[in-house]
Short mmCIF file of C-alpha atoms and ligand atoms in Angstrom, two decimals:
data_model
loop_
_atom_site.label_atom_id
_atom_site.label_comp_id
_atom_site.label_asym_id
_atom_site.label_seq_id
_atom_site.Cartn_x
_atom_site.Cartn_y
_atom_site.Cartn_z
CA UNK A 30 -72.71 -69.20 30.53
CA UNK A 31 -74.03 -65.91 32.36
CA UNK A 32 -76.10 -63.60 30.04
CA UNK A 33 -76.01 -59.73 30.69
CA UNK A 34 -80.01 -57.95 29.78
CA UNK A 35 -81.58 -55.22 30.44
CA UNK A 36 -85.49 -54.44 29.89
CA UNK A 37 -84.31 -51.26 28.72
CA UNK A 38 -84.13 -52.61 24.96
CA UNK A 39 -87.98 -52.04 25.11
CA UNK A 40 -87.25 -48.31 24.83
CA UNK A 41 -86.46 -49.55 20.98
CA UNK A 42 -90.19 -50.08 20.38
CA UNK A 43 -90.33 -48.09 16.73
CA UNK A 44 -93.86 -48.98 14.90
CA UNK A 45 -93.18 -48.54 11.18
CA UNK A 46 -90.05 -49.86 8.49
CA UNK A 47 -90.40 -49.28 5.65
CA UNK A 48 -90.13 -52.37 3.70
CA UNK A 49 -91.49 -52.90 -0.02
CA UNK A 50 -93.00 -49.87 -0.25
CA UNK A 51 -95.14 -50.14 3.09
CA UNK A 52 -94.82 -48.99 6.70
CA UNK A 53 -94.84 -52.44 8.07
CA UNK A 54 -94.53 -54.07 12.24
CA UNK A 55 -90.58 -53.81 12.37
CA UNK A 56 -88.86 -56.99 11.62
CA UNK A 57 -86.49 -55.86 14.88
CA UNK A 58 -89.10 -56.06 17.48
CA UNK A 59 -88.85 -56.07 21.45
CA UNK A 60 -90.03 -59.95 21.53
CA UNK A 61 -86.68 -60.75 19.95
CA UNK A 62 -84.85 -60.13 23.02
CA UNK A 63 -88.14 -61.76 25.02
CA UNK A 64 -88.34 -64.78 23.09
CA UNK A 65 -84.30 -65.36 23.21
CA UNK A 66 -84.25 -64.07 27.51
CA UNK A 67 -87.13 -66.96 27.92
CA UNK A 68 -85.10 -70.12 25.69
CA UNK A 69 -81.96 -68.90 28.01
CA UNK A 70 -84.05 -69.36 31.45
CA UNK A 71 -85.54 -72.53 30.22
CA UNK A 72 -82.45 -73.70 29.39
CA UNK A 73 -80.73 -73.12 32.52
CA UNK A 74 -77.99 -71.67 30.30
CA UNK A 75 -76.51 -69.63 33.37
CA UNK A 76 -77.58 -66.56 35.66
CA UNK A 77 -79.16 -63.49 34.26
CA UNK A 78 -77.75 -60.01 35.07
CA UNK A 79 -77.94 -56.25 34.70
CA UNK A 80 -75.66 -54.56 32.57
CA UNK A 81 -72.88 -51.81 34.33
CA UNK A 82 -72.75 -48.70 33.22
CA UNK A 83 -69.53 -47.36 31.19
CA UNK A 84 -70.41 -43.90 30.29
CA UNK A 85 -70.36 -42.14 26.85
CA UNK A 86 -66.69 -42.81 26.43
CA UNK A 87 -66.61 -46.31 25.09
CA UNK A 88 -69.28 -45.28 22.81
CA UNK A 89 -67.42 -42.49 21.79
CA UNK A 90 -64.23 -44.40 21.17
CA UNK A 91 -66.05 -45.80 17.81
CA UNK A 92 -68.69 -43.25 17.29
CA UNK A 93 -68.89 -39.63 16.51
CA UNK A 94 -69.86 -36.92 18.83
CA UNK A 95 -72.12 -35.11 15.89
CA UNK A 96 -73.58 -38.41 14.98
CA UNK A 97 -74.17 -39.45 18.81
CA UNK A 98 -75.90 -36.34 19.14
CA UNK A 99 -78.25 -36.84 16.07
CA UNK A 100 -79.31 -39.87 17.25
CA UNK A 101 -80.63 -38.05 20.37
CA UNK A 102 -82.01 -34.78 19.16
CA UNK A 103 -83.74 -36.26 15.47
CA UNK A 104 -87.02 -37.57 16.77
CA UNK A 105 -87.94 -34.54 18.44
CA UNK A 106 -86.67 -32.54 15.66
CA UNK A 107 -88.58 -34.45 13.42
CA UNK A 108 -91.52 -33.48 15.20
CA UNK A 109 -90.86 -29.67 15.59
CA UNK A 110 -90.24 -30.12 11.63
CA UNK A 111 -93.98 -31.04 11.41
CA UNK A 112 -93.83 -34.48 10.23
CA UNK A 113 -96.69 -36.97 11.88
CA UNK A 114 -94.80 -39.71 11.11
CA UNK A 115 -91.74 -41.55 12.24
CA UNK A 116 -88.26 -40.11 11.22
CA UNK A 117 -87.58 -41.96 8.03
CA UNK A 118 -84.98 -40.36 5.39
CA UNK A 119 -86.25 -39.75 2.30
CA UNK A 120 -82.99 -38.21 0.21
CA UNK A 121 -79.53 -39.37 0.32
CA UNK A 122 -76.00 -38.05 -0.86
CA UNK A 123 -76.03 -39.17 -4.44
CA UNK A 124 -73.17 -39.60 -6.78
CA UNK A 125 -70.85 -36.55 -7.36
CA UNK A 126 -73.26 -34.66 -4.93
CA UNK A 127 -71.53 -32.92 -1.38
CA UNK A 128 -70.72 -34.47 1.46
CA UNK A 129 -71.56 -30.91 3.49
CA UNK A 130 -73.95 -32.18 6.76
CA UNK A 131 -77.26 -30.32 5.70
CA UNK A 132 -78.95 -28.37 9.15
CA UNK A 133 -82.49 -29.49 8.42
CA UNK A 134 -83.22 -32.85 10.32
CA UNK A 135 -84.77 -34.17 7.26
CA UNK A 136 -81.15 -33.30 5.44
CA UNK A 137 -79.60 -34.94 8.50
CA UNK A 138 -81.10 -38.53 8.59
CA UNK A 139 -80.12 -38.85 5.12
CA UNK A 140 -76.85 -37.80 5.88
CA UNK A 141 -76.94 -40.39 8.94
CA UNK A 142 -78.54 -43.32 7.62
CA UNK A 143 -77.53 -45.48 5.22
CA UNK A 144 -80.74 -47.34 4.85
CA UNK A 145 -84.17 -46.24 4.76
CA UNK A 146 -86.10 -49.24 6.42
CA UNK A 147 -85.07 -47.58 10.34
CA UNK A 148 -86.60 -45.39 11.23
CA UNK A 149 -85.82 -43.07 14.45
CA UNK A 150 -88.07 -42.55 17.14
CA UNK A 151 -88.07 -41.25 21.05
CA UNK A 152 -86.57 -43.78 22.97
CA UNK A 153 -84.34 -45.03 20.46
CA UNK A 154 -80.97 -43.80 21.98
CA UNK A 155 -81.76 -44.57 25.11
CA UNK A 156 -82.12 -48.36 23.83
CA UNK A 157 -78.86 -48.46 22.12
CA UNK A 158 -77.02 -46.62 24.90
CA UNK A 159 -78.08 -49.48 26.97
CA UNK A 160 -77.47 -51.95 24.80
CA UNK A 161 -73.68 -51.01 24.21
CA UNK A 162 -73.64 -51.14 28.16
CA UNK A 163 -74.90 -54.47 27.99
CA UNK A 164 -72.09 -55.65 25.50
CA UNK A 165 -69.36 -53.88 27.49
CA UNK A 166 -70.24 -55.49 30.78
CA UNK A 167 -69.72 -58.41 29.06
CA UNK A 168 -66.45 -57.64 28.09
CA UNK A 169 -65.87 -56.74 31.19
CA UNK A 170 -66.74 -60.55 32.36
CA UNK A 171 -63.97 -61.78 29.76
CA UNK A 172 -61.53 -59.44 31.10
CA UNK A 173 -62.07 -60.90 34.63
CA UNK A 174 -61.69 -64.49 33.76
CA UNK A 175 -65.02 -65.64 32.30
CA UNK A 176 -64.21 -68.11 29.14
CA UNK A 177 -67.46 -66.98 27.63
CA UNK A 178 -70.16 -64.50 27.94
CA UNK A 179 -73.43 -63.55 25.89
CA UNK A 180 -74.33 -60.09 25.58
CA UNK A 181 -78.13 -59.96 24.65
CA UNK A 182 -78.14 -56.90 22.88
CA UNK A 183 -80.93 -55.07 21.34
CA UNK A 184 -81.14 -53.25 19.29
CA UNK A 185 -77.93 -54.90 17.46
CA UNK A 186 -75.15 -52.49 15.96
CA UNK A 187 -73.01 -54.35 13.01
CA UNK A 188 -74.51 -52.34 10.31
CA UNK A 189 -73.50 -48.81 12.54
CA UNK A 190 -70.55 -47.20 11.54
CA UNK A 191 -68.72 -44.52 13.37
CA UNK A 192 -70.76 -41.98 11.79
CA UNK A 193 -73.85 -44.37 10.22
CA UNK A 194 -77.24 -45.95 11.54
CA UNK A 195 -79.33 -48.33 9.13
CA UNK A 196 -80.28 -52.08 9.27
CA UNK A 197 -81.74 -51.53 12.74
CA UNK A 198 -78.61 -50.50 14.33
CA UNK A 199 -77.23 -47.51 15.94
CA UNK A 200 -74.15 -48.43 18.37
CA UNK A 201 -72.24 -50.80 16.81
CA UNK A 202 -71.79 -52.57 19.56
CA UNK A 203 -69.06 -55.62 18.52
CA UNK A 204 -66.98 -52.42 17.74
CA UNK A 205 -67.67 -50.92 21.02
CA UNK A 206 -66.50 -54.43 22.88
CA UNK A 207 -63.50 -54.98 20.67
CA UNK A 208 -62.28 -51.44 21.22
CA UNK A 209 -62.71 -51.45 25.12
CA UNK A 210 -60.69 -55.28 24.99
CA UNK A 211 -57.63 -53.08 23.42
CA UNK A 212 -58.04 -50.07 25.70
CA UNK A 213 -57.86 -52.47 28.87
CA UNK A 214 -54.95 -54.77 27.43
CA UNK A 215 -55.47 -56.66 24.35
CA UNK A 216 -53.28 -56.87 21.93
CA UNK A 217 -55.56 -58.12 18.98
CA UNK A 218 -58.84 -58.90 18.56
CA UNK A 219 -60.88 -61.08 16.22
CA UNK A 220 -64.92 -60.59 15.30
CA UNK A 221 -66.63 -63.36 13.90
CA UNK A 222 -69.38 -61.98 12.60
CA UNK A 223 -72.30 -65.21 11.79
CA UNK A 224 -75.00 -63.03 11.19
CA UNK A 225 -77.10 -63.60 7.66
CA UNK A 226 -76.22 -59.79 6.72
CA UNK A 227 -72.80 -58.69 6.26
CA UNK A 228 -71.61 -56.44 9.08
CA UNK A 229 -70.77 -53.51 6.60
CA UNK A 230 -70.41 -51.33 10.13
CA UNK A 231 -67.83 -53.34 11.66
CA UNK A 232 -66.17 -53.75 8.26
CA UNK A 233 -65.97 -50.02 7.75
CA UNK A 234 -64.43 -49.19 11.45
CA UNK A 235 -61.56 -51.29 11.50
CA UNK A 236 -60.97 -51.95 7.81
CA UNK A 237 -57.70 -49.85 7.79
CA UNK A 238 -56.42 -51.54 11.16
CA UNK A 239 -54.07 -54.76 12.09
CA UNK A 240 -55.49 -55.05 15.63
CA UNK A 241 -58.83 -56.29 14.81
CA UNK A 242 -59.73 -58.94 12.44
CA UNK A 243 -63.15 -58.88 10.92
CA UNK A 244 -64.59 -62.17 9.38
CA UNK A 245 -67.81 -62.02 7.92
CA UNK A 246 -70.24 -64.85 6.74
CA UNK A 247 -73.03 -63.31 4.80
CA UNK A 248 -75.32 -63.25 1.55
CA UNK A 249 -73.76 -61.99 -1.34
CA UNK A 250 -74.38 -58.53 -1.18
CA UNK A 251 -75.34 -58.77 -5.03
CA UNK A 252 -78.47 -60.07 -3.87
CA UNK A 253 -79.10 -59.01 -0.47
CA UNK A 254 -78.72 -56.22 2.22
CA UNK A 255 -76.79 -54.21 3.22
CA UNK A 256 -75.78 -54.73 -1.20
CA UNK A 257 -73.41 -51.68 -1.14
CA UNK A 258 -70.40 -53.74 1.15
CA UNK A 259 -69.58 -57.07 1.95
CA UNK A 260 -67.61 -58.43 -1.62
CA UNK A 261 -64.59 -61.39 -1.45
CA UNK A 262 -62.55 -58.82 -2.53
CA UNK A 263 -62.70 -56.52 0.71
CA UNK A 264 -59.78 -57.55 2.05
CA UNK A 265 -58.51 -54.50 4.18
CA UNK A 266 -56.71 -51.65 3.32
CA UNK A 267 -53.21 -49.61 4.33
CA UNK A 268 -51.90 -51.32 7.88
CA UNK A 269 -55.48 -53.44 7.43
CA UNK A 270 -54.39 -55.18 4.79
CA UNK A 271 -55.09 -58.97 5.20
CA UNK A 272 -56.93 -58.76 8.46
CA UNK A 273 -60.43 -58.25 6.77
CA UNK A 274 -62.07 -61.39 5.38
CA UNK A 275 -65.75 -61.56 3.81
CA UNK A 276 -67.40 -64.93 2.85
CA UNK A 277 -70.37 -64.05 0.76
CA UNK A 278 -73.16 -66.74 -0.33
CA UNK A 279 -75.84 -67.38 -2.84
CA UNK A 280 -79.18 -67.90 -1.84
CA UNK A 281 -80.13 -71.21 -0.81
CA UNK A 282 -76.91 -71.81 0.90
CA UNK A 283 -77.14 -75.37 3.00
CA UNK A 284 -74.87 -75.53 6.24
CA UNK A 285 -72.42 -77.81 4.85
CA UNK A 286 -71.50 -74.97 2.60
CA UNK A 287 -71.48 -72.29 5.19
CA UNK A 288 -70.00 -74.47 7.72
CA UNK A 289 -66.84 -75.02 5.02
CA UNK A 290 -66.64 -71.06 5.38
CA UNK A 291 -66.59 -70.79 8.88
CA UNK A 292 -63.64 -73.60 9.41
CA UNK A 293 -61.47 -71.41 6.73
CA UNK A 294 -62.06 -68.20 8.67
CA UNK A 295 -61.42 -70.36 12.20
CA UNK A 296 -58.28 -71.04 10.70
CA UNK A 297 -57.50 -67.55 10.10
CA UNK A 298 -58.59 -66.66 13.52
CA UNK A 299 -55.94 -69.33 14.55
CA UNK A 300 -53.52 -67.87 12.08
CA UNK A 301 -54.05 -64.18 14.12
CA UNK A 302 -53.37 -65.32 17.69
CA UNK A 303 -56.01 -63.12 19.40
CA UNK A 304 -56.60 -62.34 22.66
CA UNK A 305 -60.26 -62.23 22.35
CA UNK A 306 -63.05 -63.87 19.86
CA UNK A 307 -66.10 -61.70 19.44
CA UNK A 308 -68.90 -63.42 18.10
CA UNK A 309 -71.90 -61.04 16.10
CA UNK A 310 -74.35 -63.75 16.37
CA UNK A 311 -77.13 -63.33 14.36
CA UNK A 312 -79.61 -66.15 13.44
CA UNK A 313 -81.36 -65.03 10.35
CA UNK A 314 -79.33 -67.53 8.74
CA UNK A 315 -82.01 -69.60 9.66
CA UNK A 316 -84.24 -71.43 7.16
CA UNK A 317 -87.41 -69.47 7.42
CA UNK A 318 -86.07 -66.35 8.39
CA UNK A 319 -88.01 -64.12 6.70
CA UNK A 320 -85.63 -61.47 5.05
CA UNK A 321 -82.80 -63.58 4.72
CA UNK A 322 -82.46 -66.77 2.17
CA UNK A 323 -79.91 -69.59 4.21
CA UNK A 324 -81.05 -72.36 4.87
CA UNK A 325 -79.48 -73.50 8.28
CA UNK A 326 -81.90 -75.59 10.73
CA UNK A 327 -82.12 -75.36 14.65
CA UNK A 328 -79.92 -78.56 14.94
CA UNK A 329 -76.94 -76.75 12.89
CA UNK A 330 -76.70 -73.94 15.26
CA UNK A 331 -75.28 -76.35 17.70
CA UNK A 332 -73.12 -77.64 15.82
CA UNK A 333 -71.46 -74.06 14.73
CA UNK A 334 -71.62 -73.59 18.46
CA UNK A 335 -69.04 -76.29 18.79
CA UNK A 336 -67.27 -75.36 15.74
CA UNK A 337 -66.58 -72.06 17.53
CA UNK A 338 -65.22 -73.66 20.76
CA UNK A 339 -62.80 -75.21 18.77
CA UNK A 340 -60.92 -71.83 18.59
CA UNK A 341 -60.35 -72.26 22.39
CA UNK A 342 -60.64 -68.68 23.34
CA UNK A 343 -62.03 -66.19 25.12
CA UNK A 344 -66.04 -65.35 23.24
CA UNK A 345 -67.71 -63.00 23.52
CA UNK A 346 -71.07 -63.73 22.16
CA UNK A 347 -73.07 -60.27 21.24
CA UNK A 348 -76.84 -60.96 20.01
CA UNK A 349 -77.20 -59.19 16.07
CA UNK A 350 -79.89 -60.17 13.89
CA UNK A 351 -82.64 -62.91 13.81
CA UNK A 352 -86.02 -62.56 12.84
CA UNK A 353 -88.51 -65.30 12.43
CA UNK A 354 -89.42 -64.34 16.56
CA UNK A 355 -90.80 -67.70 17.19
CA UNK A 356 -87.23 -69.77 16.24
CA UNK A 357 -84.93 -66.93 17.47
CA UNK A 358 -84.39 -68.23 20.72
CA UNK A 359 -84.11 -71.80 20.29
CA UNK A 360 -81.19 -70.61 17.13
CA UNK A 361 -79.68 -68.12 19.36
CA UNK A 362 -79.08 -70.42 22.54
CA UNK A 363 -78.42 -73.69 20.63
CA UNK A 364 -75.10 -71.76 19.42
CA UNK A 365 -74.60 -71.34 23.15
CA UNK A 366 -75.41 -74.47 24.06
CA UNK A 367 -72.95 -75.65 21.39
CA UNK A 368 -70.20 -73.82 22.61
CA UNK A 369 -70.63 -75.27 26.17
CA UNK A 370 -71.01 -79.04 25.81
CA UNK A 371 -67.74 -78.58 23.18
CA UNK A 372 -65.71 -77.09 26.07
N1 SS9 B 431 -87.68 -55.62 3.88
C1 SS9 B 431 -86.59 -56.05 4.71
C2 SS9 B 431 -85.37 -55.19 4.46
C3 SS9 B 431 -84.36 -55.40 5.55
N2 SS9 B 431 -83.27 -54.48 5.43
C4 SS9 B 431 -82.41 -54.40 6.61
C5 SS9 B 431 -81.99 -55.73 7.14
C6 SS9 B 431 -81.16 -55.54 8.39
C7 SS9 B 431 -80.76 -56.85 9.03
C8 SS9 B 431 -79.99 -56.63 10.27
S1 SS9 B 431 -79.24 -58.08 10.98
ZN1 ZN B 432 -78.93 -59.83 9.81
#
């Protein structure tokens, strides 16, 4: 299986998140992508290439313009505003209060974010504009025959929306793939998203639409991030009705339980008939993952590999979350690996 990279992810090198009331290392670190790029060389999982470039307009087909533009303009802003620090929000639009886009950047990120632990810094775009390149050249690879490609993205997107950053995304870059499959072709399009967090993003862009169907195995956002999406109930609304399907689980969840999840929404993917699978695969449904509480182990990540070969299409595999660095790439490529021997 080829793998599109590009060492431009280490342009995402932010040095504080907020996280229990600390500025703390970022969970979403450049050795992610390092540790998961070495396990796919010593694997021999396939060749190794640079990402095409697409332009602004795929990324504009999901995102907008204003919110684009924040993205690029807030860390210097931030600066010029006098803060020392990095660009963190500190208010947010509260109950009953208006949705009117405040001018002052510190307004702004509060406006844009819809979690606090992120926080913005120079560089930033630049990352995520190359890492939605990264997932559309591997689109691209589908679209010319390839049965499977992985997109090692970073930083990871499913928590963007069109207008939204938070949960160390920006581009939402499973949106940006999905869209470009139906402006090249496709008639529908399916995202499995097997990351620990729900993909509230993803969710949120296509939840009124038939021609993608968004599956999400998560923990129940009761108890866990993102906490303000990601409910059974969720099922898709006017022409999206019935094409948005959220499994939510307790802590502790073993993979036998998960695993049960994941063959119900393969047999809604069957159900759909899609032209493409997109896979958000995050691995912070790993045991010791250390802001997430599954309880998977390495060996089970082949196994839902194969599990998602079953569905004998197209996949498009684009890297989300994962976070206990040392495991990440043995999780991440053992799904790969999965996928392969089961074809
Ligand atoms: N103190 C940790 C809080 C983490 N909150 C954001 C989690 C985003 C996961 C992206 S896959
Ligand atoms: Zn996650």
């Amino acid at each position: 299986m080829e793998t599109i990279y590009t060492e431009k992810h280490k342009l995402r090198d932010a040095k504080t998140e907020l996280c229990g009331g600390e500025l703390v290392e970022p969970f979403e670190r450049p050795s992610r992508a390092e540790y998961v790029l070495d396990r796919v060389r010593e694997t021999d999982l396939g060749p190794v290439s640079d990402p095409d470039d697409f332009g602004m307009d795929p990324i504009l087909a999901i995102h907008d313009t204003e919110f684009v533009a924040f993205l690029k303009t807030a860390p210097a802003r931030w600066k010029e505003a006098g803060f020392n620090g990095e660009a963190i929000p500190t208010t947010w639009v509260g109950r009953r209060m208006s949705h009117i886009r405040p001018n002052h950047v510190e307004g702004q990120l509060g406006y844009y974010a819809l979690a606090g632990e992120t926080s913005l810094t120079e560089g930033t775009w630049e990352a995520a504009y190359a890492s939605a390149q990264v997932a559309l050249t591997g689109a691209a690879r589908i679209r010319a025959g390839a049965g499977a490609v992985f997109s090692l993205c970073r930083p990871p997107g499913h928590h963007a929306t069109a207008d939204m950053y938070g949960g160390y995304c920006f581009f939402n870059n499973a949106a940006i793939s999905a869209q470009h499959f139906l402006d090249q072709g496709a008639k529908r399009v399916a995202i499995l998203d097997v990351d620990f967090h729900h993909g509230n993003g993803t969710q949120d862009i296509f939840y009124d639409r038939s021609d993608v169907f968004f599956i999400s195995l998560h923990g129940d956002p009761l108890e866990t991030f993102p906490y303000h999406l990601g409910h059974a109930e969720e099922t898709g609304s006017g022409a999206g009705t019935g094409f948005n399907l959220n499994f939510p689980m307790p802590p502790d969840t073993p993979f036998d339980v998960w695993q049960a999840a994941l063959h119900k929404g393969l047999a809604r993917i069957a159900e759909y008939k899609p032209d493409v699978l997109i896979i958000s695969l995050g691995v912070d449904t790993f045991e010791t993952d250390p802001i997430s509480f599954f309880k998977l182990k390495s060996d089970d990540f082949l196994t839902m590999g194969a599990d998602i070969a079953s569905a004998g299409l197209p996949t498009h595999f684009i890297m989300e979350g994962g976070y206990d660095v040392d495991e990440i790439g043995v999780n991440a490529v053992n799904v790969l690996q999965g996928f392969e021997r089961a074809n």
